[in-house]
Amino acid sequence: MSVSPYWELTFDAEGDVNAGQRSRIERQAAAEGVTDLLFFSHGWNNDRSIATRLYSRFFAPFPGLAEPGQKLGYVGVLWPAMRFTDEPIPDFPAAAAPPGRPGRAPDPGLDETTRRVLGAQFPGRVHTVARISELLTERPEGEPERYAEFLRLLRRLLELDPNNPTRDIAPDMADEPAAAAVPLALAADSDADAEAVFAEFAAALDQAAPDPQRPAALWDGGRELLRQATYYAMKRRAGTIGQRGLGPALIRIAKAAPDARQHLIGHSFGARLVSYALRALPATAGQVGSVTLLQGAFSHYAFAPKLPHDKGQSGALNGMQRRVAGPVVSCYSEHDGALRTFYPLAARMARDDQSLLPGADRWGAIGFAGIKAVTGCKNLTLKEALAEDALPAKGCVSVNAAAVVKRGGGPVGAHSDICHKELARLVLAAGRAGR
């Protein structure tokens, strides 16, 4: 780890915290004289080794940027998140994707690592994962019953009730495409309907990430269905861990180390996790000094008091910014292909054909175009945000970070290109703004 003192804080899928790790932070943060405690949560496509390497790289500039008399402490939040090894992460090319068995050709369906991780993420579903992998490997064309079987397997993977596929959707996810949308697609149970869903997702892939040399086949659409189903599960999990796990842990740590102002940082679904932690805090706590969201993978209307397309509903995090002593900063980038392409792709499952267009309003992600429909929310370039006293002392602010968040290949683009000194400066500037 590039910084010290550094602690890890681990949660299981239900939000239960490693109590020993939490107690260690409670004791040592005060003993170390920490004035600012930085909590960073990784996103969806990370395992523990990648997450800790990410934290080491992201935190590296912070000691040199701290003010005189400021003592920084660092916490890496670890939670069980899925990993597809075919999604590249900038600067993590070889070591990020563990190889298969020596001498074995790449699996045409799911590689060995992805199968293992799927089994770990969905306990008790090892046979379901094995059959999903078989179908993606065999790719049986012209057999509609296999498409229907595949959808049934995905439904079983997520433990969805076939008679009520939206039963397990939490109200706080109702306006996000990977929430209501996934079960609606998986509800297609007839052979004809299932084949139509496959065809629809194959066409969506061609539209979102065209490859003239290899148009998407039906089973490419099936693989994307699996990816979107795991998006749905991880998104739901991130919110659960934030509200039931990290939020209560922050309260405990604040009581033990009251002089250490807390600052929350989250990447991708980790941005959702730290944001939902605010829901567990007392309305007037003031213990969290700032929140910085890096390429957040949740609705850009999350903080909205009224949804533009449904004035009777508010965003799931409406008013939560008032529980932060300083600003809630959302970094976004037009170069984020994952949020431009795959995030709204889930809306295709809800038959919302317009949602695939870049910038589609209803299903947009907060990390692609910033915070929407919040009165008074500033929108700054990264250069403007880093100017002295540019950030507001409180409230929401969107920061266009495309000047640095711009590297990355394939359809996911620059989604994970977040290790920049400028973003470290932004985190510390947000912390100072709320003093």
Coordinates of C-alpha atoms in Angstrom, one line a residue:
M1 CA 0.0 0.0 0.0
S2 CA 1.3 3.4 -1.0
V3 CA 0.0 5.3 2.1
S4 CA -0.2 4.9 5.8
P5 CA -2.2 4.5 8.0
Y6 CA -4.3 2.3 5.8
W7 CA -7.1 0.0 7.0
E8 CA -9.5 -2.3 5.2
L9 CA -13.2 -2.6 6.0
T10 CA -14.9 -5.7 4.6
F11 CA -18.6 -6.4 4.2
D12 CA -20.5 -9.5 3.1
A13 CA -23.3 -9.5 0.6
E14 CA -25.9 -8.7 3.3
G15 CA -23.9 -5.7 4.6
D16 CA -22.5 -7.4 7.7
V17 CA -19.1 -5.8 8.6
N18 CA -15.9 -7.4 9.7
A19 CA -16.2 -6.3 13.3
G20 CA -12.5 -6.8 14.0
Q21 CA -11.5 -4.5 11.2
R22 CA -14.0 -1.9 12.3
S23 CA -12.8 -1.9 15.9
R24 CA -9.2 -1.5 14.7
I25 CA -10.2 1.7 12.8
E26 CA -12.1 2.9 15.9
R27 CA -9.0 2.4 18.1
Q28 CA -6.2 3.4 15.8
A29 CA -7.7 6.4 14.0
A30 CA -7.9 8.4 17.2
A31 CA -4.6 7.1 18.4
E32 CA -2.9 8.2 15.2
G33 CA -4.4 11.7 15.4
V34 CA -6.2 11.4 12.1
T35 CA -8.0 14.6 11.1
D36 CA -9.5 13.3 7.8
L37 CA -10.5 9.7 7.2
L38 CA -10.9 8.8 3.5
F39 CA -13.2 5.8 2.8
F40 CA -12.9 4.5 -0.8
S41 CA -15.3 1.9 -2.2
H42 CA -14.4 0.0 -5.4
G43 CA -16.9 -0.7 -8.1
W44 CA -18.6 -3.7 -9.7
N45 CA -15.8 -5.2 -11.8
N46 CA -13.2 -5.7 -9.1
D47 CA -11.8 -8.6 -6.9
R48 CA -9.9 -7.9 -3.7
S49 CA -6.4 -7.9 -5.3
I50 CA -7.5 -5.4 -8.0
A51 CA -9.3 -3.3 -5.5
T52 CA -6.3 -2.9 -3.2
R53 CA -4.0 -2.1 -6.1
L54 CA -6.6 0.5 -7.2
Y55 CA -6.6 2.0 -3.7
S56 CA -2.8 2.1 -3.6
R57 CA -2.6 3.9 -6.9
F58 CA -5.4 6.3 -6.3
F59 CA -4.2 7.3 -2.8
A60 CA -0.6 7.7 -3.8
P61 CA -0.7 11.4 -4.4
F62 CA -2.6 12.3 -1.3
P63 CA 0.2 12.6 1.3
G64 CA 2.0 15.2 -0.9
L65 CA -1.3 17.2 -1.3
A66 CA -2.3 17.4 2.4
E67 CA -2.2 20.7 4.2
P68 CA 0.1 21.4 7.0
G69 CA -1.3 19.9 10.2
Q70 CA -3.6 17.6 8.3
K71 CA -3.3 13.9 9.1
L72 CA -4.9 11.7 6.5
G73 CA -6.1 8.2 7.2
Y74 CA -7.2 5.8 4.5
V75 CA -9.8 3.0 4.4
G76 CA -10.3 0.6 1.6
V77 CA -13.9 -0.7 1.5
L78 CA -14.1 -4.3 0.3
W79 CA -17.4 -5.9 -0.8
P80 CA -18.3 -9.0 -2.8
A81 CA -18.5 -7.7 -6.4
M82 CA -18.7 -9.6 -9.7
R83 CA -15.8 -9.6 -12.2
F84 CA -16.0 -10.3 -15.9
T85 CA -12.4 -10.8 -17.0
D86 CA -13.2 -9.6 -20.6
E87 CA -13.7 -6.0 -19.4
P88 CA -10.4 -4.1 -19.5
I89 CA -9.1 -1.9 -16.7
P90 CA -6.6 0.8 -17.7
D91 CA -3.0 -0.1 -16.6
F92 CA -4.2 -3.5 -15.3
P93 CA -3.8 -5.6 -18.5
A94 CA -2.1 -8.8 -17.7
A95 CA -2.3 -9.4 -13.9
A96 CA -6.0 -8.3 -13.7
A97 CA -7.3 -11.3 -15.6
P98 CA -5.9 -14.6 -14.1
P99 CA -5.1 -17.0 -16.9
G100 CA -6.8 -20.3 -17.4
R101 CA -5.1 -23.7 -17.1
P102 CA -1.7 -23.8 -18.9
G103 CA -2.0 -24.8 -22.5
R104 CA -5.8 -24.4 -22.6
A105 CA -7.4 -22.3 -25.2
P106 CA -9.7 -19.5 -24.1
D107 CA -13.2 -20.7 -23.2
P108 CA -15.6 -19.7 -26.0
G109 CA -18.4 -19.3 -23.4
L110 CA -17.3 -18.2 -19.9
D111 CA -13.7 -18.4 -19.0
E112 CA -12.7 -20.4 -15.9
T113 CA -12.1 -17.4 -13.7
T114 CA -15.5 -15.9 -14.5
R115 CA -17.3 -19.2 -13.8
R116 CA -15.5 -19.4 -10.4
V117 CA -16.4 -15.8 -9.5
L118 CA -20.0 -16.3 -10.6
G119 CA -20.2 -19.3 -8.3
A120 CA -18.8 -17.3 -5.4
Q121 CA -21.1 -14.4 -6.0
F122 CA -24.2 -16.6 -6.1
P123 CA -23.7 -19.2 -3.4
G124 CA -25.6 -22.5 -4.0
R125 CA -25.9 -21.9 -7.7
V126 CA -22.9 -23.7 -8.9
H127 CA -24.9 -26.1 -11.1
T128 CA -26.9 -23.2 -12.6
V129 CA -23.6 -21.4 -13.4
A130 CA -22.2 -24.6 -15.0
R131 CA -25.3 -25.0 -17.3
I132 CA -25.2 -21.3 -18.2
S133 CA -21.6 -21.7 -19.2
E134 CA -22.4 -24.8 -21.3
L135 CA -25.1 -23.0 -23.2
L136 CA -22.8 -20.1 -23.9
T137 CA -20.1 -22.5 -25.1
E138 CA -22.4 -24.6 -27.2
R139 CA -24.4 -21.7 -28.6
P140 CA -27.2 -24.0 -30.0
E141 CA -28.6 -22.0 -32.9
G142 CA -32.2 -22.7 -34.1
E143 CA -33.2 -24.3 -30.8
P144 CA -35.7 -21.8 -29.3
E145 CA -36.2 -24.0 -26.2
R146 CA -32.6 -23.4 -25.2
Y147 CA -33.1 -19.6 -25.2
A148 CA -36.1 -20.1 -22.9
E149 CA -34.0 -22.4 -20.7
F150 CA -31.2 -19.8 -20.5
L151 CA -33.7 -17.2 -19.3
R152 CA -35.0 -19.6 -16.6
L153 CA -31.4 -20.2 -15.5
L154 CA -30.8 -16.5 -15.1
R155 CA -34.0 -16.1 -13.2
R156 CA -32.9 -18.9 -10.9
L157 CA -29.4 -17.3 -10.5
L158 CA -31.1 -14.2 -9.2
E159 CA -33.7 -16.1 -7.3
L160 CA -36.6 -14.3 -9.0
D161 CA -40.2 -15.5 -8.6
P162 CA -41.4 -16.4 -12.1
N163 CA -45.0 -15.6 -11.1
N164 CA -44.0 -12.1 -9.8
P165 CA -40.6 -11.2 -11.4
T166 CA -40.6 -7.7 -9.9
R167 CA -41.2 -8.9 -6.3
D168 CA -37.6 -8.4 -5.1
I169 CA -37.2 -4.9 -6.6
A170 CA -36.6 -2.5 -3.8
P171 CA -38.5 0.8 -4.2
D172 CA -35.3 2.8 -4.2
M173 CA -34.3 1.0 -7.5
A174 CA -37.6 1.5 -9.3
D175 CA -36.3 4.3 -11.5
E176 CA -33.1 2.6 -12.6
P177 CA -33.0 0.4 -15.7
A178 CA -31.0 -2.5 -14.2
A179 CA -33.7 -2.8 -11.5
A180 CA -37.2 -3.1 -13.0
A181 CA -35.9 -3.9 -16.4
V182 CA -33.9 -7.1 -15.8
P183 CA -36.8 -9.1 -14.3
L184 CA -39.2 -7.9 -17.0
A185 CA -36.8 -9.4 -19.6
L186 CA -36.3 -12.6 -17.7
A187 CA -40.1 -13.0 -17.4
A188 CA -40.2 -14.1 -21.0
D189 CA -40.8 -17.8 -20.7
S190 CA -42.2 -19.0 -24.0
D191 CA -39.8 -20.2 -26.6
A192 CA -40.8 -17.5 -29.1
D193 CA -40.6 -14.7 -26.5
A194 CA -37.2 -15.9 -25.3
E195 CA -35.8 -15.9 -28.8
A196 CA -37.1 -12.4 -29.4
V197 CA -35.3 -11.2 -26.2
F198 CA -32.0 -12.7 -27.5
A199 CA -32.5 -11.1 -30.9
E200 CA -33.3 -7.8 -29.3
F201 CA -30.1 -7.8 -27.2
A202 CA -28.0 -8.9 -30.1
A203 CA -29.4 -5.9 -32.2
A204 CA -28.8 -3.6 -29.2
L205 CA -25.2 -4.7 -29.1
D206 CA -24.8 -3.9 -32.8
Q207 CA -26.3 -0.5 -32.2
A208 CA -24.4 0.4 -29.1
A209 CA -21.0 -1.1 -30.1
P210 CA -21.0 -2.0 -33.8
D211 CA -18.4 -4.3 -35.2
P212 CA -18.7 -4.6 -39.0
Q213 CA -16.4 -7.6 -39.1
R214 CA -18.5 -9.6 -36.7
P215 CA -22.2 -8.7 -36.2
A216 CA -23.7 -9.8 -32.9
A217 CA -25.2 -13.3 -33.0
L218 CA -28.2 -14.4 -30.9
W219 CA -25.9 -15.9 -28.2
D220 CA -23.9 -12.7 -28.0
G221 CA -27.3 -11.2 -26.9
G222 CA -27.5 -14.0 -24.4
R223 CA -24.1 -13.3 -22.9
E224 CA -25.1 -9.6 -22.6
L225 CA -28.3 -10.7 -20.8
L226 CA -26.1 -12.5 -18.3
R227 CA -23.9 -9.4 -17.9
Q228 CA -27.0 -7.3 -17.3
A229 CA -28.4 -9.8 -14.8
T230 CA -25.2 -9.6 -12.8
Y231 CA -25.3 -5.8 -13.0
Y232 CA -28.7 -5.9 -11.5
A233 CA -27.6 -8.1 -8.6
M234 CA -24.5 -6.1 -7.9
K235 CA -26.3 -2.8 -8.0
R236 CA -28.9 -4.1 -5.5
R237 CA -26.1 -5.4 -3.4
A238 CA -24.2 -2.1 -3.4
G239 CA -27.2 -0.2 -2.1
T240 CA -27.8 -2.8 0.6
I241 CA -24.2 -2.8 1.8
G242 CA -24.1 1.0 1.8
Q243 CA -27.3 1.5 3.9
R244 CA -27.1 -1.6 6.1
G245 CA -23.3 -1.9 6.4
L246 CA -21.2 1.2 5.7
G247 CA -23.6 3.7 7.1
P248 CA -23.8 2.1 10.6
A249 CA -20.0 1.5 10.6
L250 CA -19.4 5.2 9.9
I251 CA -21.6 6.1 12.9
R252 CA -19.6 3.7 15.2
I253 CA -16.3 5.0 13.9
A254 CA -17.3 8.7 14.3
K255 CA -18.2 8.0 18.0
A256 CA -14.8 6.4 18.6
A257 CA -12.8 9.0 16.6
P258 CA -14.9 12.2 16.7
D259 CA -12.0 14.4 15.6
A260 CA -11.6 12.6 12.3
R261 CA -13.8 14.1 9.6
Q262 CA -15.1 11.4 7.2
H263 CA -14.9 11.7 3.4
L264 CA -16.5 9.1 1.2
I265 CA -15.2 8.2 -2.3
G266 CA -16.8 5.7 -4.6
H267 CA -16.2 4.4 -8.1
S268 CA -18.9 2.9 -10.4
F269 CA -21.2 0.9 -8.2
G270 CA -19.0 1.8 -5.3
A271 CA -20.4 5.4 -5.8
R272 CA -23.8 3.9 -5.2
L273 CA -22.6 2.1 -2.1
V274 CA -21.2 5.2 -0.4
S275 CA -24.2 7.3 -1.4
Y276 CA -26.6 4.9 0.1
A277 CA -24.6 5.0 3.3
L278 CA -26.0 8.5 3.8
R279 CA -29.5 7.0 4.2
A280 CA -28.3 5.4 7.5
L281 CA -26.9 8.6 9.0
P282 CA -28.9 10.9 11.3
A283 CA -30.2 13.9 9.4
T284 CA -28.0 16.3 11.4
A285 CA -25.0 14.2 11.9
G286 CA -22.5 16.3 10.0
Q287 CA -19.8 13.6 10.5
V288 CA -19.3 13.2 6.7
G289 CA -17.4 16.1 5.4
S290 CA -17.7 15.4 1.7
V291 CA -18.7 12.8 -0.9
T292 CA -16.9 12.3 -4.2
L293 CA -18.5 10.0 -6.8
L294 CA -16.2 8.8 -9.6
Q295 CA -18.0 7.6 -12.7
G296 CA -21.0 6.6 -10.6
A297 CA -23.2 3.8 -12.0
F298 CA -26.6 4.8 -10.8
S299 CA -29.4 7.1 -11.9
H300 CA -28.5 10.8 -12.5
Y301 CA -31.9 11.6 -10.9
A302 CA -31.0 9.9 -7.6
F303 CA -30.8 13.2 -5.7
A304 CA -33.8 14.8 -7.5
P305 CA -36.8 16.0 -5.4
K306 CA -39.0 15.3 -8.5
L307 CA -38.5 13.0 -11.4
P308 CA -38.9 14.9 -14.7
H309 CA -40.9 12.0 -16.2
D310 CA -43.0 11.4 -13.0
K311 CA -43.5 14.5 -10.9
G312 CA -45.1 12.4 -8.1
Q313 CA -41.9 10.5 -7.5
S314 CA -38.5 11.6 -6.2
G315 CA -35.0 10.1 -6.6
A316 CA -34.0 7.5 -4.1
L317 CA -31.4 9.8 -2.5
N318 CA -33.6 13.0 -2.5
G319 CA -32.3 15.3 0.2
M320 CA -29.4 13.0 1.3
Q321 CA -26.9 15.7 0.3
R322 CA -28.1 17.7 3.3
R323 CA -26.6 15.0 5.6
V324 CA -23.1 15.9 4.3
A325 CA -21.3 18.9 5.9
G326 CA -19.7 19.7 2.6
P327 CA -20.4 19.1 -1.1
V328 CA -21.5 16.0 -3.0
V329 CA -19.3 16.0 -6.1
S330 CA -20.2 13.8 -9.1
C331 CA -17.4 13.4 -11.6
Y332 CA -18.5 12.4 -15.1
S333 CA -16.9 11.8 -18.5
E334 CA -18.2 11.5 -22.1
H335 CA -15.5 8.9 -22.6
D336 CA -17.1 6.5 -20.2
G337 CA -18.3 3.8 -22.6
A338 CA -19.6 1.5 -19.9
L339 CA -22.1 4.1 -18.7
R340 CA -22.8 5.4 -22.2
T341 CA -23.4 1.9 -23.6
F342 CA -24.0 -0.8 -21.1
Y343 CA -25.8 1.1 -18.4
P344 CA -28.7 2.3 -20.6
L345 CA -28.6 -1.0 -22.4
A346 CA -30.5 -2.5 -19.5
A347 CA -33.5 -0.3 -20.4
R348 CA -33.8 -2.3 -23.5
M349 CA -35.1 -5.1 -21.3
A350 CA -38.0 -2.8 -20.4
R351 CA -38.7 -2.2 -24.1
D352 CA -37.6 1.4 -23.9
D353 CA -36.1 1.6 -27.3
Q354 CA -35.0 5.2 -27.1
S355 CA -32.9 4.6 -24.0
L356 CA -29.9 3.4 -26.1
L357 CA -29.3 6.8 -27.6
P358 CA -26.4 8.6 -26.1
G359 CA -27.6 11.0 -23.4
A360 CA -31.1 9.4 -23.2
D361 CA -32.6 11.4 -20.3
R362 CA -34.6 8.8 -18.4
W363 CA -32.0 6.1 -17.9
G364 CA -28.8 8.2 -17.8
A365 CA -26.1 7.4 -15.3
I366 CA -24.7 10.0 -12.9
G367 CA -21.2 9.3 -14.1
F368 CA -21.9 10.0 -17.7
A369 CA -23.5 13.4 -17.6
G370 CA -23.6 14.4 -13.9
I371 CA -26.4 15.1 -11.4
K372 CA -29.7 16.1 -12.9
A373 CA -32.9 17.8 -11.8
V374 CA -31.4 19.2 -8.5
T375 CA -32.0 23.0 -8.1
G376 CA -28.7 24.9 -7.5
C377 CA -26.5 22.1 -8.6
K378 CA -23.3 23.6 -10.2
N379 CA -21.7 22.1 -13.3
L380 CA -18.0 22.8 -13.5
T381 CA -15.1 21.6 -15.6
L382 CA -12.3 19.9 -13.7
K383 CA -10.1 22.9 -14.2
E384 CA -12.8 25.2 -12.8
A385 CA -13.5 22.9 -9.9
L386 CA -9.8 22.9 -8.9
A387 CA -9.6 26.7 -8.7
E388 CA -9.5 28.1 -5.2
D389 CA -12.9 28.3 -3.5
A390 CA -14.6 27.1 -6.6
L391 CA -16.6 24.2 -5.0
P392 CA -19.7 25.1 -3.0
A393 CA -19.6 24.8 0.7
K394 CA -22.6 22.4 0.6
G395 CA -24.9 20.8 -1.9
C396 CA -24.5 19.0 -5.2
V397 CA -22.0 19.8 -7.9
S398 CA -21.2 18.0 -11.2
V399 CA -17.6 18.0 -12.5
N400 CA -16.8 17.2 -16.1
A401 CA -13.6 15.2 -15.7
A402 CA -13.3 14.2 -19.3
A403 CA -10.0 16.0 -19.5
V404 CA -8.3 13.2 -17.5
V405 CA -10.9 10.4 -17.5
K406 CA -10.4 9.6 -21.2
R407 CA -8.3 6.4 -21.6
G408 CA -9.5 2.9 -22.1
G409 CA -10.3 0.6 -25.0
G410 CA -13.3 -1.4 -26.1
P411 CA -16.9 -0.6 -25.3
V412 CA -16.3 0.2 -21.6
G413 CA -14.0 3.1 -22.6
A414 CA -12.6 5.2 -19.7
H415 CA -14.9 3.9 -17.0
S416 CA -12.0 2.8 -14.8
D417 CA -9.5 5.6 -15.7
I418 CA -9.7 7.3 -12.4
C419 CA -6.2 7.3 -10.9
H420 CA -5.2 10.9 -11.5
K421 CA -3.5 13.5 -9.3
E422 CA -6.2 16.0 -10.4
L423 CA -9.0 13.8 -8.9
A424 CA -7.0 13.4 -5.7
R425 CA -6.8 17.2 -5.5
L426 CA -10.6 17.3 -6.2
V427 CA -11.3 15.0 -3.2
L428 CA -9.3 17.1 -0.9
A429 CA -10.8 20.3 -2.3
A430 CA -14.3 18.9 -1.6
G431 CA -13.2 18.2 2.0
R432 CA -11.9 21.7 2.5
A433 CA -15.0 23.3 1.1
G434 CA -17.2 21.8 3.8
R435 CA -15.2 23.1 6.7

